Amino acid sequence: MEISDTARRFADEGFAAVGEVIPPVDLEAYREIYDRLLSGEIESGDKRSDLGSHIPRKEGVRENITQIMWPSALHPPLLDLPLHQKALSVARELIGADAELDFDMMIHKAPFADTATPWHQDAAYWVDMPDHRAVSIWVALDDADVDNGCMWYVQGSHQQPLRPHRPTSDGKNIECDCSEDEPGATPVPLRAGEAVAHSGFTLHSSRGNTTGGTRRAYILNFRPAAMIQLERERGADHGLNENVRQVRNSGAAES
């Protein structure tokens, strides 16, 4: 079967813009659910964390970089909207027909929070798998550019060995040595509703949000179904545990 240009770029560079994955007519529905999770109207329990917790917070900022794992488990109506199926089709184009959803998450940068996401490779967070195929579909719910925190990638870094990672200064996240001066470092601005896909081994980061607007991103990660099963057998479920299920079930009537 002939490989698409997008799949070729993904294979060669470790990332590829994939165009629109949420049509304009559906954007507001995603933003409304996203904001309900951010505000706490939809309870996220212990699945909410700060990816920038190693940096002192500014007054009025709850988290420097808000991360909420498993929004689709916390609020199952998300699965009735078109993104998950569209992203699955993209994932299967990029890594194979056996791709399935491994997990999803929200990463939010509030206005003027101005905290960069440390350079890292996602695989450094994960248990090692015999099949390394994995793709994250990073979806912009707002226009994303270098000033509010669009993604940066290092071209071809997925073809190199995993770099040494260390804990951030508070020990809650990880980072590695890299910068925007690295050869091949490339920003990927997106319009709202568009997405960029990256490999689990691709070096990436994003600047802090220095603008007065919000930067809402929704990320869906996919890998081969057999590897998801192996992960679960090893106890790795990216936070989909009984606490999440209890939160989801207790909030079902309010959804």
Coordinates of N, CA and C in Angstrom, one line a residue:
M1 N 0.8 -1.2 0.0 CA 0.0 0.0 0.0 C 0.9 1.2 0.0
E2 N 0.5 2.2 -0.8 CA 1.3 3.5 -0.9 C 1.2 4.3 0.3
I3 N 2.3 4.8 0.8 CA 2.3 5.6 2.0 C 2.0 7.0 1.7
S4 N 1.2 7.7 2.5 CA 0.8 9.1 2.3 C 1.9 10.0 2.6
D5 N 1.8 11.2 2.1 CA 2.8 12.2 2.3 C 2.9 12.5 3.8
T6 N 1.8 12.6 4.5 CA 1.8 12.8 5.9 C 2.5 11.7 6.7
A7 N 2.2 10.5 6.3 CA 2.9 9.3 7.0 C 4.4 9.3 6.7
R8 N 4.7 9.7 5.5 CA 6.2 9.8 5.2 C 6.9 10.9 6.0
R9 N 6.3 12.0 6.1 CA 6.9 13.1 7.0 C 7.0 12.6 8.4
F10 N 5.9 12.0 8.9 CA 5.9 11.4 10.3 C 7.1 10.4 10.5
A11 N 7.2 9.5 9.5 CA 8.3 8.5 9.6 C 9.7 9.2 9.5
D12 N 9.8 10.2 8.7 CA 11.2 10.8 8.5 C 11.5 11.8 9.6
E13 N 10.6 12.6 10.0 CA 10.9 13.7 10.9 C 10.5 13.4 12.3
G14 N 9.5 12.5 12.5 CA 9.1 12.2 13.9 C 7.8 13.0 14.3
F15 N 7.4 13.9 13.4 CA 6.2 14.7 13.6 C 5.6 15.1 12.3
A16 N 4.3 15.4 12.2 CA 3.7 15.9 11.0 C 2.4 16.6 11.3
A17 N 2.2 17.8 10.8 CA 0.9 18.5 10.8 C -0.1 17.6 10.0
V18 N -1.3 17.4 10.6 CA -2.3 16.6 10.0 C -3.5 17.3 9.5
G19 N -3.5 18.6 9.7 CA -4.7 19.4 9.3 C -5.9 19.4 10.2
E20 N -7.0 19.7 9.7 CA -8.2 19.9 10.6 C -8.7 18.5 11.1
V21 N -8.9 18.4 12.4 CA -9.5 17.2 13.0 C -10.8 17.5 13.7
I22 N -11.0 18.8 14.0 CA -12.3 19.2 14.6 C -12.9 20.3 13.7
P23 N -14.0 20.0 13.1 CA -14.6 21.0 12.2 C -15.1 22.2 13.0
P24 N -15.1 23.4 12.4 CA -15.5 24.6 13.2 C -16.9 24.5 13.9
V25 N -17.8 23.7 13.3 CA -19.1 23.6 14.0 C -19.0 22.9 15.3
D26 N -18.0 22.1 15.5 CA -17.9 21.3 16.8 C -16.9 21.9 17.8
L27 N -16.2 22.9 17.4 CA -15.2 23.5 18.3 C -15.7 23.9 19.6
E28 N -16.8 24.6 19.6 CA -17.4 25.2 20.8 C -17.8 24.1 21.8
A29 N -18.3 23.0 21.3 CA -18.7 21.9 22.2 C -17.4 21.4 23.0
Y30 N -16.3 21.2 22.3 CA -15.1 20.8 23.0 C -14.6 21.8 23.9
R31 N -14.7 23.1 23.6 CA -14.2 24.1 24.5 C -15.1 24.2 25.7
E32 N -16.4 24.0 25.6 CA -17.3 24.1 26.7 C -17.0 22.9 27.7
I33 N -16.8 21.7 27.2 CA -16.4 20.6 28.1 C -15.1 20.8 28.7
Y34 N -14.1 21.3 27.9 CA -12.8 21.5 28.4 C -12.8 22.5 29.6
D35 N -13.6 23.6 29.4 CA -13.6 24.7 30.4 C -14.4 24.2 31.7
R36 N -15.3 23.3 31.5 CA -16.0 22.7 32.7 C -15.0 21.8 33.5
L37 N -14.1 21.1 32.8 CA -13.1 20.4 33.5 C -12.1 21.3 34.2
L38 N -11.7 22.3 33.5 CA -10.8 23.3 34.1 C -11.4 24.0 35.3
S39 N -12.6 24.3 35.3 CA -13.3 25.0 36.4 C -13.6 24.1 37.6
G40 N -13.6 22.8 37.3 CA -13.9 21.9 38.4 C -15.4 21.5 38.4
E41 N -16.2 22.1 37.5 CA -17.6 21.7 37.4 C -17.7 20.2 37.1
I42 N -16.8 19.7 36.2 CA -16.7 18.3 36.0 C -15.5 17.9 36.8
E43 N -15.7 17.1 37.8 CA -14.7 16.7 38.8 C -13.6 15.8 38.1
S44 N -12.3 16.2 38.4 CA -11.2 15.4 37.9 C -10.4 14.7 38.9
G45 N -10.7 14.9 40.2 CA -10.1 14.1 41.3 C -8.6 14.3 41.3
D46 N -7.8 13.2 41.4 CA -6.4 13.3 41.5 C -5.8 13.2 40.1
K47 N -6.6 13.3 39.0 CA -6.0 13.3 37.7 C -5.6 14.7 37.2
R48 N -5.7 15.7 38.0 CA -5.3 17.0 37.7 C -3.9 17.3 38.3
S49 N -3.0 17.8 37.5 CA -1.7 18.1 38.1 C -1.1 19.3 37.3
D50 N 0.1 19.7 37.8 CA 0.7 20.9 37.2 C 2.1 20.5 36.6
L51 N 2.1 20.5 35.3 CA 3.4 20.2 34.6 C 4.5 21.2 34.8
G52 N 4.1 22.4 35.3 CA 5.1 23.4 35.6 C 5.2 23.7 37.1
S53 N 5.0 22.6 37.9 CA 5.0 22.8 39.3 C 6.4 23.2 39.9
H54 N 7.4 23.0 39.1 CA 8.8 23.4 39.6 C 9.0 24.9 39.5
I55 N 8.1 25.6 38.9 CA 8.3 27.1 38.8 C 7.3 27.8 39.7
P56 N 7.7 28.8 40.5 CA 6.7 29.5 41.3 C 5.6 30.0 40.5
R57 N 4.3 29.9 41.1 CA 3.1 30.3 40.4 C 2.9 31.8 40.6
K58 N 2.4 32.4 39.5 CA 2.0 33.8 39.6 C 0.7 34.0 40.4
E59 N 0.4 35.1 40.9 CA -0.8 35.3 41.6 C -2.0 35.1 40.7
G60 N -3.0 34.3 41.2 CA -4.2 34.1 40.5 C -4.1 32.9 39.5
V61 N -3.0 32.3 39.4 CA -2.8 31.1 38.5 C -2.9 29.8 39.3
R62 N -3.8 29.0 39.1 CA -4.0 27.7 39.8 C -2.8 26.8 39.6
E63 N -2.5 26.6 38.3 CA -1.4 25.8 37.9 C -0.7 26.5 36.8
N64 N 0.7 26.4 36.7 CA 1.4 26.9 35.6 C 1.0 26.3 34.3
I65 N 0.9 25.0 34.3 CA 0.5 24.2 33.1 C -0.4 23.1 33.6
T66 N -1.7 23.3 33.3 CA -2.7 22.3 33.9 C -2.7 21.1 33.0
Q67 N -2.6 19.9 33.6 CA -2.8 18.7 32.9 C -3.9 17.9 33.6
I68 N -4.8 17.4 32.8 CA -5.9 16.6 33.3 C -5.9 15.3 32.4
M69 N -5.6 14.2 33.1 CA -5.6 12.9 32.4 C -7.0 12.3 32.2
W70 N -7.2 11.6 31.1 CA -8.4 10.8 30.8 C -9.7 11.7 30.9
P71 N -9.7 12.8 30.2 CA -11.0 13.5 30.1 C -12.2 12.7 29.6
S72 N -11.9 11.8 28.6 CA -12.9 11.0 28.1 C -13.5 10.0 29.0
A73 N -12.7 9.6 30.1 CA -13.2 8.7 31.1 C -14.0 9.6 32.2
L74 N -13.5 10.8 32.4 CA -14.1 11.6 33.4 C -15.5 12.2 32.8
H75 N -15.5 12.3 31.5 CA -16.7 12.9 30.9 C -17.0 12.1 29.6
P76 N -17.6 10.9 29.7 CA -17.8 10.0 28.5 C -18.5 10.6 27.3
P77 N -19.3 11.7 27.4 CA -19.9 12.2 26.2 C -18.9 12.8 25.2
L78 N -17.7 13.0 25.6 CA -16.6 13.4 24.7 C -16.5 12.3 23.6
L79 N -16.7 11.1 23.9 CA -16.6 10.0 22.9 C -17.7 10.0 21.9
D80 N -18.8 10.7 22.1 CA -19.8 10.8 21.1 C -19.6 11.9 20.1
L81 N -18.6 12.8 20.4 CA -18.2 13.8 19.4 C -17.1 13.2 18.4
P82 N -16.9 13.9 17.3 CA -16.1 13.3 16.2 C -14.6 13.1 16.4
L83 N -14.0 13.8 17.4 CA -12.5 13.8 17.4 C -11.9 12.4 17.6
H84 N -12.4 11.7 18.5 CA -11.7 10.4 18.8 C -11.7 9.5 17.6
Q85 N -12.8 9.4 16.8 CA -12.8 8.6 15.6 C -11.9 9.1 14.6
K86 N -11.9 10.5 14.4 CA -11.0 11.1 13.4 C -9.5 10.9 13.8
A87 N -9.2 11.1 15.1 CA -7.8 10.9 15.5 C -7.4 9.4 15.3
L88 N -8.3 8.5 15.6 CA -8.0 7.1 15.4 C -7.6 6.8 13.9
S89 N -8.4 7.4 13.0 CA -8.1 7.2 11.6 C -6.7 7.7 11.2
V90 N -6.3 8.9 11.8 CA -5.0 9.5 11.6 C -3.9 8.6 12.2
A91 N -4.2 8.1 13.4 CA -3.2 7.2 14.0 C -2.9 5.9 13.2
R92 N -4.0 5.4 12.7 CA -3.9 4.1 11.9 C -3.1 4.4 10.6
E93 N -3.3 5.6 10.0 CA -2.6 6.0 8.8 C -1.1 6.1 9.1
L94 N -0.7 6.6 10.4 CA 0.7 6.9 10.7 C 1.4 5.7 11.3
I95 N 0.8 4.9 12.1 CA 1.5 3.8 12.8 C 1.0 2.4 12.5
G96 N -0.2 2.3 11.8 CA -0.7 1.0 11.4 C -2.1 0.7 11.8
A97 N -2.7 -0.3 11.2 CA -4.1 -0.6 11.3 C -4.5 -1.1 12.7
D98 N -3.5 -1.5 13.5 CA -3.7 -2.1 14.8 C -3.7 -1.0 15.9
A99 N -3.6 0.2 15.5 CA -3.6 1.3 16.5 C -5.0 1.4 17.3
E100 N -4.9 1.7 18.6 CA -6.1 1.9 19.4 C -5.7 3.0 20.4
L101 N -6.8 3.7 20.9 CA -6.5 4.7 21.9 C -5.9 4.1 23.2
D102 N -4.8 4.7 23.6 CA -4.1 4.3 24.8 C -4.6 5.2 26.0
F103 N -4.6 6.5 25.8 CA -5.1 7.5 26.8 C -5.3 8.8 26.1
D104 N -6.0 9.7 26.8 CA -6.1 11.1 26.3 C -5.9 12.0 27.5
M105 N -5.6 13.3 27.2 CA -5.4 14.3 28.3 C -5.6 15.7 27.7
M106 N -5.7 16.6 28.7 CA -5.8 18.0 28.4 C -4.5 18.7 28.9
I107 N -4.0 19.6 28.2 CA -2.9 20.4 28.7 C -3.2 21.9 28.4
H108 N -3.3 22.7 29.4 CA -3.8 24.0 29.3 C -2.8 25.0 29.8
K109 N -2.6 26.1 29.0 CA -1.7 27.2 29.4 C -2.6 28.5 29.5
A110 N -2.7 29.0 30.7 CA -3.6 30.1 31.0 C -2.9 31.4 30.5
P111 N -3.7 32.5 30.3 CA -3.2 33.7 29.9 C -2.1 34.2 30.8
F112 N -1.0 34.6 30.2 CA 0.2 35.2 30.9 C 0.8 34.3 31.9
A113 N 0.5 33.0 31.9 CA 1.1 32.1 32.9 C 2.6 31.9 32.6
D114 N 3.0 32.0 31.3 CA 4.4 32.1 30.8 C 5.3 31.1 31.4
T115 N 4.9 29.8 31.4 CA 5.8 28.7 31.8 C 6.0 27.7 30.7
A116 N 7.2 27.5 30.3 CA 7.5 26.6 29.2 C 7.4 25.2 29.7
T117 N 7.0 24.3 28.8 CA 7.0 22.9 29.0 C 8.4 22.4 28.8
P118 N 9.0 21.7 29.8 CA 10.4 21.3 29.6 C 10.5 20.3 28.4
W119 N 11.7 20.4 27.8 CA 12.0 19.5 26.7 C 12.0 18.0 27.2
H120 N 11.4 17.1 26.5 CA 11.4 15.7 26.9 C 10.9 14.9 25.7
Q121 N 11.0 13.6 25.9 CA 10.4 12.6 25.0 C 9.4 11.8 25.8
D122 N 8.2 11.6 25.2 CA 7.1 11.0 26.0 C 7.5 9.6 26.4
A123 N 8.3 8.8 25.6 CA 8.7 7.5 25.9 C 9.4 7.4 27.3
A124 N 10.1 8.5 27.7 CA 10.8 8.5 29.0 C 9.8 8.4 30.1
Y125 N 8.6 8.7 29.9 CA 7.6 8.5 31.0 C 7.0 7.1 31.0
W126 N 7.1 6.4 29.9 CA 6.4 5.1 29.8 C 7.2 3.9 30.1
V127 N 6.5 2.8 30.4 CA 7.2 1.5 30.5 C 7.7 1.1 29.1
D128 N 8.8 0.4 29.1 CA 9.4 0.0 27.8 C 8.5 -1.1 27.2
M129 N 8.3 -1.0 25.9 CA 7.5 -2.0 25.1 C 8.3 -2.6 24.0
P130 N 8.1 -3.8 23.7 CA 8.8 -4.5 22.6 C 8.5 -3.8 21.2
D131 N 7.3 -3.2 21.1 CA 6.9 -2.5 19.9 C 6.8 -1.0 20.2
H132 N 7.7 -0.2 19.7 CA 7.8 1.2 20.1 C 6.8 2.1 19.3
R133 N 6.0 1.6 18.4 CA 5.1 2.4 17.7 C 4.1 3.1 18.6
A134 N 4.1 4.4 18.5 CA 3.1 5.2 19.3 C 3.0 6.6 18.6
V135 N 1.8 7.2 18.7 CA 1.7 8.5 18.2 C 0.7 9.3 19.1
S136 N 1.1 10.5 19.3 CA 0.2 11.5 20.0 C -0.3 12.5 19.0
I137 N -1.6 12.7 19.1 CA -2.3 13.6 18.2 C -2.6 14.9 19.1
W138 N -1.8 15.9 18.9 CA -1.9 17.2 19.7 C -2.9 18.1 18.9
V139 N -4.0 18.4 19.6 CA -5.1 19.1 18.9 C -5.2 20.5 19.6
A140 N -5.2 21.6 18.7 CA -5.4 22.9 19.2 C -6.9 23.3 19.3
L141 N -7.4 23.7 20.4 CA -8.7 24.2 20.5 C -8.8 25.7 20.4
D142 N -7.6 26.3 20.5 CA -7.4 27.8 20.2 C -6.3 27.9 19.2
D143 N -6.2 28.9 18.4 CA -5.1 29.2 17.6 C -3.8 29.1 18.4
A144 N -2.8 28.3 18.0 CA -1.6 28.1 18.8 C -0.4 28.6 17.9
D145 N 0.4 29.5 18.6 CA 1.6 30.0 17.9 C 2.7 30.1 18.9
V146 N 3.9 30.6 18.5 CA 5.0 30.5 19.4 C 4.8 31.4 20.7
D147 N 3.9 32.4 20.6 CA 3.8 33.3 21.8 C 2.8 32.7 22.8
N148 N 1.9 31.8 22.4 CA 1.0 31.2 23.4 C 1.3 29.7 23.7
G149 N 2.3 29.2 23.0 CA 2.7 27.8 23.4 C 2.4 26.7 22.4
C150 N 2.6 27.0 21.1 CA 2.5 25.9 20.1 C 3.7 24.9 20.3
M151 N 3.6 23.8 19.7 CA 4.6 22.7 19.9 C 5.8 23.1 19.1
W152 N 7.0 22.7 19.7 CA 8.3 22.6 19.0 C 8.8 21.2 19.0
Y153 N 9.3 20.8 17.9 CA 9.9 19.4 17.7 C 11.3 19.5 17.2
V154 N 12.1 18.5 17.4 CA 13.4 18.4 16.8 C 13.3 17.3 15.7
Q155 N 13.5 17.7 14.5 CA 13.4 16.8 13.4 C 14.3 15.6 13.5
G156 N 13.8 14.4 13.3 CA 14.6 13.2 13.3 C 15.1 12.7 14.6
S157 N 14.7 13.4 15.7 CA 15.1 13.0 17.0 C 14.6 11.6 17.4
H158 N 13.5 11.2 16.8 CA 12.8 9.9 17.1 C 13.7 8.7 16.6
Q159 N 14.7 9.0 15.8 CA 15.5 8.0 15.2 C 16.8 7.8 16.0
Q160 N 17.0 8.6 17.1 CA 18.1 8.5 17.9 C 17.8 7.8 19.2
P161 N 18.8 7.3 20.0 CA 18.5 6.7 21.3 C 17.8 7.7 22.2
L162 N 17.0 7.2 23.1 CA 16.3 8.0 24.1 C 17.3 8.8 24.9
R163 N 17.2 10.0 25.1 CA 18.1 10.8 25.9 C 17.9 10.6 27.4
P164 N 19.0 10.8 28.1 CA 18.9 10.8 29.6 C 17.9 11.8 30.1
H165 N 16.9 11.4 30.9 CA 16.0 12.4 31.5 C 16.2 12.4 33.0
R166 N 15.9 13.6 33.6 CA 16.0 13.7 35.0 C 14.8 14.4 35.5
P167 N 14.5 14.2 36.8 CA 13.3 14.9 37.4 C 13.4 16.4 37.4
T168 N 12.3 17.1 37.2 CA 12.3 18.5 37.4 C 12.7 18.8 38.9
S169 N 12.9 20.1 39.2 CA 13.5 20.4 40.5 C 12.6 20.0 41.6
D170 N 11.3 19.9 41.4 CA 10.3 19.4 42.5 C 10.1 17.9 42.4
G171 N 10.7 17.2 41.4 CA 10.6 15.8 41.4 C 9.3 15.3 40.8
K172 N 8.4 16.1 40.3 CA 7.1 15.7 39.9 C 7.0 15.4 38.4
N173 N 7.9 15.9 37.6 CA 7.9 15.7 36.1 C 9.3 15.4 35.7
I174 N 9.6 15.3 34.4 CA 10.9 15.0 33.9 C 11.3 16.0 32.8
E175 N 12.6 16.1 32.5 CA 13.1 17.0 31.5 C 14.4 16.4 31.0
C176 N 14.9 16.9 29.8 CA 16.2 16.5 29.3 C 16.9 17.7 28.7
D177 N 18.1 17.5 28.4 CA 18.9 18.6 27.8 C 18.5 18.8 26.3
C178 N 18.0 19.9 26.0 CA 17.6 20.3 24.6 C 17.2 21.7 24.6
S179 N 17.2 22.4 23.4 CA 16.8 23.8 23.3 C 16.3 24.1 21.9
E180 N 15.7 25.3 21.8 CA 15.3 25.7 20.4 C 16.4 25.9 19.5
D181 N 17.7 25.9 20.0 CA 18.9 26.1 19.2 C 19.4 24.8 18.6
E182 N 18.7 23.7 19.1 CA 19.1 22.3 18.6 C 18.9 22.3 17.1
P183 N 19.8 21.7 16.3 CA 19.6 21.6 14.9 C 18.3 20.8 14.6
G184 N 17.5 21.4 13.8 CA 16.2 20.7 13.4 C 15.0 21.1 14.3
A185 N 15.3 22.0 15.3 CA 14.2 22.4 16.2 C 13.2 23.3 15.4
T186 N 11.9 22.9 15.4 CA 10.9 23.5 14.5 C 9.6 23.8 15.3
P187 N 9.1 25.0 15.2 CA 7.8 25.3 15.8 C 6.7 24.9 14.8
V188 N 5.5 24.5 15.3 CA 4.4 24.1 14.5 C 3.2 24.8 14.9
P189 N 3.0 26.1 14.4 CA 1.7 26.8 14.7 C 0.5 26.1 14.1
L190 N -0.6 26.2 14.7 CA -1.8 25.6 14.3 C -3.0 26.5 14.4
R191 N -4.0 26.4 13.6 CA -5.3 27.0 13.7 C -6.1 26.2 14.6
A192 N -7.1 26.8 15.3 CA -8.0 26.0 16.1 C -8.7 24.9 15.3
G193 N -8.7 23.7 15.9 CA -9.3 22.6 15.2 C -8.3 21.8 14.4
E194 N -7.1 22.3 14.3 CA -6.0 21.5 13.6 C -5.2 20.7 14.6
A195 N -4.4 19.8 14.1 CA -3.6 18.9 14.9 C -2.2 18.7 14.3
V196 N -1.3 18.3 15.2 CA 0.0 17.8 14.8 C 0.3 16.5 15.5
A197 N 0.9 15.5 14.8 CA 1.1 14.2 15.4 C 2.6 14.1 15.6
H198 N 3.0 13.4 16.8 CA 4.4 13.2 17.0 C 4.6 11.8 17.6
S199 N 5.8 11.2 17.4 CA 6.2 9.9 17.9 C 6.5 10.0 19.4
G200 N 6.4 8.9 20.1 CA 6.8 8.9 21.5 C 8.2 9.1 21.7
F201 N 9.1 9.1 20.7 CA 10.5 9.3 20.9 C 11.0 10.7 20.4
T202 N 10.0 11.5 19.9 CA 10.4 12.8 19.3 C 10.6 13.8 20.4
L203 N 11.7 14.5 20.4 CA 12.0 15.6 21.4 C 11.0 16.7 21.1
H204 N 10.3 17.2 22.2 CA 9.4 18.3 22.0 C 9.3 19.1 23.3
S205 N 8.7 20.3 23.1 CA 8.5 21.3 24.1 C 7.6 22.4 23.6
S206 N 7.2 23.3 24.5 CA 6.5 24.5 24.0 C 6.8 25.6 25.0
R207 N 6.8 26.8 24.4 CA 7.0 28.0 25.3 C 5.8 28.3 26.2
G208 N 6.0 29.2 27.1 CA 4.9 29.6 28.0 C 4.0 30.6 27.2
N209 N 2.8 30.7 27.7 CA 1.8 31.6 27.1 C 2.0 33.0 27.6
T210 N 2.5 33.9 26.8 CA 2.8 35.3 27.1 C 1.7 36.2 26.7
T211 N 0.6 35.6 26.2 CA -0.5 36.4 25.6 C -1.7 36.5 26.6
G212 N -2.7 37.3 26.2 CA -3.9 37.5 27.1 C -4.9 36.4 26.8
G213 N -4.7 35.5 25.8 CA -5.6 34.5 25.5 C -5.3 33.2 26.1
T214 N -6.2 32.2 26.1 CA -6.0 30.9 26.6 C -5.4 30.0 25.5
R215 N -4.6 29.0 25.9 CA -4.2 28.0 25.0 C -4.6 26.6 25.4
R216 N -5.7 26.1 24.8 CA -6.3 24.9 25.2 C -5.8 23.8 24.2
A217 N -5.2 22.7 24.7 CA -4.8 21.6 23.9 C -5.4 20.3 24.4
Y218 N -5.8 19.5 23.4 CA -6.3 18.2 23.8 C -5.5 17.1 23.0
I219 N -4.9 16.2 23.8 CA -4.0 15.2 23.2 C -4.5 13.8 23.3
L220 N -4.5 13.1 22.2 CA -4.9 11.7 22.2 C -3.7 10.8 21.8
N221 N -3.4 9.8 22.6 CA -2.3 8.9 22.3 C -2.7 7.6 21.9
F222 N -2.1 7.0 20.9 CA -2.4 5.7 20.3 C -1.2 4.9 20.2
R223 N -1.4 3.5 20.4 CA -0.4 2.6 20.1 C -1.0 1.2 19.8
P224 N -0.3 0.2 19.3 CA -0.9 -1.0 18.9 C -1.7 -1.7 20.1
A225 N -2.8 -2.3 19.7 CA -3.7 -2.8 20.7 C -2.9 -3.9 21.6
A226 N -2.1 -4.7 21.0 CA -1.3 -5.7 21.8 C -0.4 -5.0 22.8
M227 N 0.1 -3.8 22.5 CA 1.0 -3.2 23.4 C 0.2 -2.5 24.5
I228 N -1.0 -2.1 24.2 CA -1.9 -1.5 25.3 C -2.2 -2.6 26.3
Q229 N -2.6 -3.8 25.7 CA -2.9 -5.0 26.6 C -1.6 -5.3 27.5
L230 N -0.4 -5.3 26.9 CA 0.8 -5.6 27.6 C 1.0 -4.5 28.7
E231 N 0.8 -3.3 28.4 CA 0.9 -2.2 29.4 C 0.0 -2.5 30.6
R232 N -1.2 -2.8 30.3 CA -2.2 -3.0 31.3 C -1.8 -4.2 32.2
E233 N -1.3 -5.2 31.6 CA -0.9 -6.4 32.3 C 0.3 -6.0 33.3
R234 N 1.1 -5.0 32.9 CA 2.2 -4.6 33.7 C 1.8 -3.5 34.7
G235 N 0.5 -3.1 34.7 CA 0.0 -2.2 35.7 C 0.1 -0.7 35.2
A236 N 0.4 -0.5 33.9 CA 0.5 0.9 33.4 C -0.8 1.2 32.7
D237 N -1.6 2.1 33.3 CA -2.8 2.5 32.6 C -2.9 4.1 32.5
H238 N -1.8 4.8 32.7 CA -1.8 6.2 32.6 C -2.8 6.9 33.4
G239 N -3.1 6.3 34.6 CA -4.0 7.0 35.5 C -5.5 6.5 35.4
L240 N -5.8 5.6 34.5 CA -7.2 5.1 34.5 C -7.3 4.0 35.6
N241 N -7.6 4.5 36.8 CA -7.7 3.6 37.9 C -9.0 3.7 38.6
E242 N -9.2 3.1 39.7 CA -10.5 3.1 40.3 C -10.9 4.5 40.8
N243 N -10.0 5.3 41.1 CA -10.3 6.7 41.5 C -11.0 7.4 40.4
V244 N -10.5 7.2 39.1 CA -11.1 7.9 38.0 C -12.5 7.3 37.7
R245 N -12.6 6.0 37.8 CA -13.9 5.4 37.6 C -14.9 5.9 38.6
Q246 N -14.5 6.1 39.9 CA -15.4 6.5 40.9 C -15.9 8.0 40.6
V247 N -14.9 8.8 40.2 CA -15.2 10.2 39.8 C -16.2 10.2 38.6
R248 N -15.9 9.4 37.6 CA -16.7 9.4 36.4 C -18.1 8.9 36.8
N249 N -18.2 7.9 37.6 CA -19.6 7.3 37.9 C -20.4 8.3 38.8
S250 N -19.7 8.9 39.7 CA -20.4 9.8 40.6 C -20.9 11.0 39.9
G251 N -20.2 11.4 38.8 CA -20.6 12.6 38.0 C -21.5 12.3 36.8
A252 N -21.8 11.0 36.6 CA -22.5 10.7 35.4 C -23.8 11.4 35.3
A253 N -24.5 11.5 36.5 CA -25.9 12.1 36.4 C -25.8 13.5 36.1
E254 N -24.7 14.2 36.4 CA -24.5 15.6 36.2 C -24.1 15.9 34.8
S255 N -23.6 15.0 34.0 CA -22.9 15.2 32.7 C -23.9 15.7 31.7

